[in-house]
Amino acid sequence: MDEVCLMCIALLPEEEELAIENGINLKNILGSTECAAMLCNLDSEHLCAMPETSYEFWPIDGKKEAREVTANAQNAAHASLFELVVLLQSADCPDPSVCDPHGNYRTGDLFQEANPRQHIFRGYADD
């Protein structure tokens, strides 16, 4: 087995660590019905935006700026969560009928920021 491909699944940190310790190459691709593939981890352990897309990560608590790096987010039990937002100008922004009043698509997918432009999937806003 060369790799295990995960589709929008948040592994527990200990499960991910176990896979890495045992030489299991994890690939994760996040997508949606509305936008297709949006994020992948092809070159790192964290998810990054697909080329030629226009996304932002908005804080769900409204207290911090988008894209802010959370100190030691990988290990922090209560690190800030950010929602993935597909901006109006992104080529894969879905039909306006599913977008907010400003034309952006709020996916409901939640992340922690591990490094600038690298994120860890943590679940859904309606979980």
Short mmCIF file of N, CA and C in Angstrom, two decimals:
data_model
loop_
_atom_site.label_atom_id
_atom_site.label_comp_id
_atom_site.label_asym_id
_atom_site.label_seq_id
_atom_site.Cartn_x
_atom_site.Cartn_y
_atom_site.Cartn_z
N MET A 1 0.85 -1.17 0.00
CA MET A 1 0.00 0.00 0.00
C MET A 1 0.90 1.23 0.00
N ASP A 2 0.69 2.10 -0.98
CA ASP A 2 1.51 3.32 -1.10
C ASP A 2 0.98 4.47 -0.26
N GLU A 3 -0.35 4.60 -0.21
CA GLU A 3 -0.94 5.71 0.52
C GLU A 3 -2.39 5.42 0.84
N VAL A 4 -2.92 6.19 1.78
CA VAL A 4 -4.33 6.15 2.13
C VAL A 4 -4.89 7.52 1.81
N CYS A 5 -5.93 7.58 0.99
CA CYS A 5 -6.55 8.85 0.62
C CYS A 5 -7.81 9.05 1.45
N LEU A 6 -7.85 10.16 2.15
CA LEU A 6 -9.00 10.51 2.98
C LEU A 6 -9.77 11.61 2.27
N MET A 7 -11.08 11.53 2.33
CA MET A 7 -11.91 12.55 1.71
C MET A 7 -12.73 13.22 2.80
N CYS A 8 -12.28 14.40 3.23
CA CYS A 8 -13.04 15.21 4.17
C CYS A 8 -13.24 14.51 5.51
N ILE A 9 -12.24 13.79 5.97
CA ILE A 9 -12.34 13.10 7.24
C ILE A 9 -11.32 13.70 8.20
N ALA A 10 -11.78 14.07 9.37
CA ALA A 10 -10.86 14.60 10.37
C ALA A 10 -10.42 13.44 11.27
N LEU A 11 -9.17 13.04 11.13
CA LEU A 11 -8.62 12.01 12.00
C LEU A 11 -8.31 12.63 13.37
N LEU A 12 -8.46 11.82 14.39
CA LEU A 12 -8.01 12.27 15.70
C LEU A 12 -6.50 12.43 15.64
N PRO A 13 -5.93 13.39 16.36
CA PRO A 13 -4.48 13.59 16.31
C PRO A 13 -3.69 12.31 16.60
N GLU A 14 -4.17 11.50 17.53
CA GLU A 14 -3.44 10.26 17.85
C GLU A 14 -3.53 9.24 16.71
N GLU A 15 -4.63 9.26 15.94
CA GLU A 15 -4.74 8.36 14.78
C GLU A 15 -3.78 8.80 13.68
N GLU A 16 -3.71 10.10 13.45
CA GLU A 16 -2.80 10.63 12.45
C GLU A 16 -1.35 10.34 12.84
N GLU A 17 -1.02 10.53 14.11
CA GLU A 17 0.32 10.26 14.60
C GLU A 17 0.68 8.78 14.44
N LEU A 18 -0.27 7.90 14.72
CA LEU A 18 -0.05 6.46 14.59
C LEU A 18 0.25 6.10 13.13
N ALA A 19 -0.50 6.68 12.20
CA ALA A 19 -0.27 6.42 10.78
C ALA A 19 1.12 6.87 10.36
N ILE A 20 1.51 8.06 10.79
CA ILE A 20 2.82 8.60 10.42
C ILE A 20 3.93 7.74 11.02
N GLU A 21 3.78 7.35 12.29
CA GLU A 21 4.78 6.50 12.94
C GLU A 21 4.95 5.16 12.23
N ASN A 22 3.89 4.68 11.59
CA ASN A 22 3.93 3.39 10.91
C ASN A 22 4.18 3.51 9.41
N GLY A 23 4.61 4.70 8.97
CA GLY A 23 4.98 4.89 7.58
C GLY A 23 3.82 4.91 6.60
N ILE A 24 2.61 5.17 7.10
CA ILE A 24 1.45 5.25 6.21
C ILE A 24 1.35 6.66 5.65
N ASN A 25 1.43 6.78 4.34
CA ASN A 25 1.37 8.06 3.66
C ASN A 25 -0.09 8.49 3.54
N LEU A 26 -0.49 9.52 4.29
CA LEU A 26 -1.86 10.01 4.26
C LEU A 26 -2.01 11.15 3.27
N LYS A 27 -2.99 11.03 2.40
CA LYS A 27 -3.35 12.12 1.48
C LYS A 27 -4.78 12.50 1.78
N ASN A 28 -5.03 13.77 1.94
CA ASN A 28 -6.36 14.24 2.25
C ASN A 28 -6.79 15.26 1.21
N ILE A 29 -7.98 15.08 0.69
CA ILE A 29 -8.55 16.02 -0.28
C ILE A 29 -9.90 16.44 0.24
N LEU A 30 -10.10 17.74 0.34
CA LEU A 30 -11.38 18.26 0.79
C LEU A 30 -12.07 18.91 -0.39
N GLY A 31 -13.32 18.58 -0.56
CA GLY A 31 -14.11 19.16 -1.63
C GLY A 31 -15.56 19.26 -1.20
N SER A 32 -16.37 19.78 -2.07
CA SER A 32 -17.80 19.87 -1.78
C SER A 32 -18.58 19.66 -3.07
N THR A 33 -19.84 19.37 -2.91
CA THR A 33 -20.72 19.22 -4.08
C THR A 33 -20.74 20.51 -4.88
N GLU A 34 -20.74 21.64 -4.18
CA GLU A 34 -20.86 22.94 -4.83
C GLU A 34 -19.59 23.38 -5.56
N CYS A 35 -18.41 22.98 -5.08
CA CYS A 35 -17.16 23.52 -5.61
C CYS A 35 -16.18 22.47 -6.13
N ALA A 36 -16.41 21.20 -5.94
CA ALA A 36 -15.48 20.13 -6.29
C ALA A 36 -14.27 20.17 -5.34
N ALA A 37 -13.10 19.72 -5.79
CA ALA A 37 -11.91 19.69 -4.92
C ALA A 37 -11.45 21.11 -4.63
N MET A 38 -11.21 21.39 -3.33
CA MET A 38 -10.82 22.73 -2.93
C MET A 38 -9.46 22.78 -2.23
N LEU A 39 -9.20 21.81 -1.36
CA LEU A 39 -7.97 21.78 -0.58
C LEU A 39 -7.34 20.39 -0.68
N CYS A 40 -6.02 20.34 -0.61
CA CYS A 40 -5.34 19.04 -0.62
C CYS A 40 -4.04 19.15 0.17
N ASN A 41 -3.46 18.01 0.48
CA ASN A 41 -2.18 18.01 1.20
C ASN A 41 -1.13 17.26 0.40
N LEU A 42 -1.03 17.53 -0.86
CA LEU A 42 -0.10 16.80 -1.72
C LEU A 42 1.36 17.04 -1.39
N ASP A 43 1.71 18.23 -0.89
CA ASP A 43 3.11 18.54 -0.61
C ASP A 43 3.41 18.79 0.86
N SER A 44 2.44 18.61 1.74
CA SER A 44 2.66 18.80 3.17
C SER A 44 1.63 17.97 3.92
N GLU A 45 1.76 17.95 5.24
CA GLU A 45 0.78 17.21 6.03
C GLU A 45 -0.49 18.02 6.26
N HIS A 46 -0.47 19.32 5.95
CA HIS A 46 -1.61 20.18 6.16
C HIS A 46 -2.28 20.51 4.84
N LEU A 47 -3.56 20.84 4.90
CA LEU A 47 -4.33 21.16 3.70
C LEU A 47 -3.99 22.56 3.20
N CYS A 48 -3.85 22.67 1.88
CA CYS A 48 -3.57 23.93 1.21
C CYS A 48 -4.58 24.11 0.08
N ALA A 49 -4.86 25.35 -0.27
CA ALA A 49 -5.81 25.64 -1.35
C ALA A 49 -5.28 25.15 -2.69
N MET A 50 -6.19 24.67 -3.53
CA MET A 50 -5.84 24.26 -4.87
C MET A 50 -5.39 25.51 -5.65
N PRO A 51 -4.52 25.33 -6.63
CA PRO A 51 -4.06 26.47 -7.42
C PRO A 51 -5.21 27.23 -8.10
N GLU A 52 -5.01 28.51 -8.25
CA GLU A 52 -5.93 29.39 -8.96
C GLU A 52 -7.32 29.45 -8.33
N THR A 53 -7.36 29.41 -7.01
CA THR A 53 -8.62 29.59 -6.29
C THR A 53 -8.48 30.82 -5.40
N SER A 54 -9.60 31.30 -4.92
CA SER A 54 -9.58 32.47 -4.05
C SER A 54 -10.44 32.18 -2.83
N TYR A 55 -9.76 31.78 -1.74
CA TYR A 55 -10.42 31.40 -0.49
C TYR A 55 -9.87 32.22 0.66
N GLU A 56 -10.66 32.29 1.70
CA GLU A 56 -10.20 32.83 2.97
C GLU A 56 -10.72 31.94 4.07
N PHE A 57 -10.09 32.03 5.22
CA PHE A 57 -10.54 31.31 6.40
C PHE A 57 -11.00 32.37 7.40
N TRP A 58 -12.31 32.37 7.68
CA TRP A 58 -12.90 33.38 8.55
C TRP A 58 -13.09 32.80 9.94
N PRO A 59 -12.75 33.58 10.98
CA PRO A 59 -12.91 33.08 12.35
C PRO A 59 -14.39 32.88 12.67
N ILE A 60 -14.69 31.79 13.35
CA ILE A 60 -16.09 31.55 13.69
C ILE A 60 -16.51 32.31 14.94
N ASP A 61 -15.53 32.79 15.71
CA ASP A 61 -15.87 33.54 16.93
C ASP A 61 -15.96 35.04 16.70
N GLY A 62 -15.59 35.49 15.49
CA GLY A 62 -15.68 36.90 15.16
C GLY A 62 -14.67 37.78 15.87
N LYS A 63 -13.71 37.20 16.59
CA LYS A 63 -12.77 37.99 17.39
C LYS A 63 -11.40 38.18 16.76
N LYS A 64 -11.08 37.37 15.77
CA LYS A 64 -9.73 37.45 15.19
C LYS A 64 -9.84 37.67 13.69
N GLU A 65 -8.77 38.15 13.10
CA GLU A 65 -8.77 38.40 11.67
C GLU A 65 -8.63 37.10 10.89
N ALA A 66 -9.17 37.10 9.67
CA ALA A 66 -9.02 35.94 8.80
C ALA A 66 -7.55 35.66 8.57
N ARG A 67 -7.22 34.39 8.43
CA ARG A 67 -5.86 33.90 8.16
C ARG A 67 -4.90 34.05 9.35
N GLU A 68 -5.36 34.43 10.51
CA GLU A 68 -4.45 34.57 11.64
C GLU A 68 -3.89 33.22 12.05
N VAL A 69 -2.60 33.16 12.31
CA VAL A 69 -1.97 31.92 12.76
C VAL A 69 -2.24 31.75 14.25
N THR A 70 -2.79 30.62 14.61
CA THR A 70 -3.02 30.30 16.00
C THR A 70 -1.77 29.65 16.56
N ALA A 71 -1.22 30.18 17.63
CA ALA A 71 0.02 29.65 18.20
C ALA A 71 -0.16 28.19 18.58
N ASN A 72 0.71 27.36 18.03
CA ASN A 72 0.73 25.93 18.32
C ASN A 72 -0.64 25.29 18.09
N ALA A 73 -1.32 25.65 17.01
CA ALA A 73 -2.68 25.19 16.75
C ALA A 73 -2.80 23.68 16.71
N GLN A 74 -1.76 23.00 16.27
CA GLN A 74 -1.83 21.56 16.17
C GLN A 74 -2.04 20.92 17.53
N ASN A 75 -1.47 21.46 18.57
CA ASN A 75 -1.52 20.85 19.88
C ASN A 75 -2.50 21.52 20.85
N ALA A 76 -3.02 22.66 20.48
CA ALA A 76 -3.90 23.39 21.38
C ALA A 76 -5.29 22.78 21.39
N ALA A 77 -5.78 22.44 22.56
CA ALA A 77 -7.08 21.80 22.68
C ALA A 77 -8.21 22.74 22.28
N HIS A 78 -8.04 24.03 22.52
CA HIS A 78 -9.10 24.98 22.23
C HIS A 78 -8.63 26.05 21.24
N ALA A 79 -7.86 25.67 20.27
CA ALA A 79 -7.37 26.63 19.29
C ALA A 79 -8.55 27.19 18.49
N SER A 80 -8.40 28.38 17.99
CA SER A 80 -9.45 29.04 17.23
C SER A 80 -9.81 28.23 15.99
N LEU A 81 -11.09 28.22 15.68
CA LEU A 81 -11.57 27.57 14.47
C LEU A 81 -11.91 28.61 13.43
N PHE A 82 -11.65 28.26 12.18
CA PHE A 82 -11.90 29.14 11.05
C PHE A 82 -12.77 28.41 10.04
N GLU A 83 -13.69 29.14 9.43
CA GLU A 83 -14.54 28.57 8.39
C GLU A 83 -13.95 28.87 7.02
N LEU A 84 -13.94 27.86 6.16
CA LEU A 84 -13.48 28.05 4.79
C LEU A 84 -14.55 28.80 4.00
N VAL A 85 -14.14 29.90 3.35
CA VAL A 85 -15.06 30.71 2.57
C VAL A 85 -14.50 30.84 1.16
N VAL A 86 -15.33 30.49 0.17
CA VAL A 86 -14.97 30.64 -1.25
C VAL A 86 -15.40 32.04 -1.65
N LEU A 87 -14.45 32.85 -2.04
CA LEU A 87 -14.75 34.24 -2.38
C LEU A 87 -15.40 34.36 -3.74
N LEU A 88 -16.19 35.39 -3.90
CA LEU A 88 -16.93 35.65 -5.13
C LEU A 88 -16.05 35.56 -6.36
N GLN A 89 -14.83 36.08 -6.30
CA GLN A 89 -13.96 36.11 -7.47
C GLN A 89 -13.31 34.77 -7.80
N SER A 90 -13.48 33.75 -6.94
CA SER A 90 -12.89 32.45 -7.21
C SER A 90 -13.65 31.77 -8.36
N ALA A 91 -12.90 31.20 -9.27
CA ALA A 91 -13.52 30.55 -10.45
C ALA A 91 -14.48 29.44 -10.06
N ASP A 92 -14.29 28.85 -8.89
CA ASP A 92 -15.16 27.74 -8.47
C ASP A 92 -16.26 28.18 -7.51
N CYS A 93 -16.48 29.49 -7.37
CA CYS A 93 -17.57 29.96 -6.52
C CYS A 93 -18.89 29.46 -7.10
N PRO A 94 -19.72 28.81 -6.28
CA PRO A 94 -20.95 28.22 -6.81
C PRO A 94 -22.02 29.26 -7.15
N ASP A 95 -23.15 28.77 -7.56
CA ASP A 95 -24.29 29.60 -7.95
C ASP A 95 -24.65 30.59 -6.84
N PRO A 96 -24.98 31.82 -7.20
CA PRO A 96 -25.33 32.83 -6.19
C PRO A 96 -26.46 32.41 -5.25
N SER A 97 -27.28 31.48 -5.65
CA SER A 97 -28.40 31.06 -4.81
C SER A 97 -27.94 30.39 -3.51
N VAL A 98 -26.70 29.89 -3.45
CA VAL A 98 -26.19 29.27 -2.23
C VAL A 98 -25.14 30.14 -1.54
N CYS A 99 -24.94 31.35 -2.03
CA CYS A 99 -23.93 32.25 -1.48
C CYS A 99 -24.55 33.25 -0.51
N ASP A 100 -23.68 33.92 0.28
CA ASP A 100 -24.16 34.94 1.20
C ASP A 100 -24.51 36.21 0.41
N PRO A 101 -25.07 37.21 1.07
CA PRO A 101 -25.47 38.43 0.36
C PRO A 101 -24.34 39.15 -0.38
N HIS A 102 -23.07 38.87 0.00
CA HIS A 102 -21.93 39.50 -0.66
C HIS A 102 -21.39 38.65 -1.81
N GLY A 103 -22.00 37.50 -2.07
CA GLY A 103 -21.58 36.65 -3.17
C GLY A 103 -20.54 35.61 -2.79
N ASN A 104 -20.15 35.54 -1.53
CA ASN A 104 -19.18 34.54 -1.07
C ASN A 104 -19.90 33.28 -0.63
N TYR A 105 -19.25 32.13 -0.79
CA TYR A 105 -19.84 30.87 -0.37
C TYR A 105 -19.22 30.42 0.93
N ARG A 106 -20.02 30.36 1.98
CA ARG A 106 -19.57 29.90 3.30
C ARG A 106 -19.79 28.41 3.37
N THR A 107 -18.71 27.65 3.38
CA THR A 107 -18.80 26.20 3.25
C THR A 107 -19.30 25.49 4.50
N GLY A 108 -19.08 26.07 5.68
CA GLY A 108 -19.42 25.39 6.92
C GLY A 108 -18.32 24.42 7.36
N ASP A 109 -17.24 24.32 6.58
CA ASP A 109 -16.11 23.45 6.92
C ASP A 109 -15.20 24.22 7.88
N LEU A 110 -14.82 23.57 8.99
CA LEU A 110 -14.04 24.23 10.04
C LEU A 110 -12.62 23.71 10.10
N PHE A 111 -11.69 24.63 10.35
CA PHE A 111 -10.26 24.32 10.34
C PHE A 111 -9.53 25.02 11.48
N GLN A 112 -8.37 24.48 11.81
CA GLN A 112 -7.39 25.18 12.62
C GLN A 112 -6.26 25.53 11.67
N GLU A 113 -5.64 26.68 11.89
CA GLU A 113 -4.50 27.06 11.06
C GLU A 113 -3.23 26.55 11.71
N ALA A 114 -2.48 25.73 10.98
CA ALA A 114 -1.22 25.16 11.48
C ALA A 114 -0.05 26.07 11.16
N ASN A 115 -0.03 26.59 9.95
CA ASN A 115 0.99 27.50 9.43
C ASN A 115 0.29 28.42 8.45
N PRO A 116 0.92 29.52 8.06
CA PRO A 116 0.28 30.36 7.04
C PRO A 116 -0.08 29.54 5.80
N ARG A 117 -1.32 29.64 5.38
CA ARG A 117 -1.86 28.96 4.18
C ARG A 117 -1.87 27.43 4.32
N GLN A 118 -1.75 26.91 5.53
CA GLN A 118 -1.83 25.46 5.77
C GLN A 118 -2.79 25.21 6.93
N HIS A 119 -3.76 24.34 6.70
CA HIS A 119 -4.82 24.14 7.67
C HIS A 119 -5.06 22.67 7.99
N ILE A 120 -5.73 22.45 9.11
CA ILE A 120 -6.10 21.11 9.56
C ILE A 120 -7.62 21.07 9.65
N PHE A 121 -8.23 20.14 8.93
CA PHE A 121 -9.69 20.00 8.95
C PHE A 121 -10.13 19.51 10.31
N ARG A 122 -11.17 20.16 10.88
CA ARG A 122 -11.64 19.80 12.21
C ARG A 122 -13.12 19.46 12.28
N GLY A 123 -13.85 19.58 11.19
CA GLY A 123 -15.26 19.21 11.23
C GLY A 123 -16.13 20.22 10.51
N TYR A 124 -17.42 20.16 10.83
CA TYR A 124 -18.41 21.00 10.17
C TYR A 124 -19.12 21.89 11.16
N ALA A 125 -19.57 23.05 10.71
CA ALA A 125 -20.24 24.01 11.58
C ALA A 125 -21.51 23.43 12.17
N ASP A 126 -22.15 22.51 11.49
CA ASP A 126 -23.41 21.97 12.00
C ASP A 126 -23.25 20.64 12.73
N ASP A 127 -22.00 20.28 13.09
CA ASP A 127 -21.76 19.05 13.87
C ASP A 127 -22.21 19.26 15.31
#
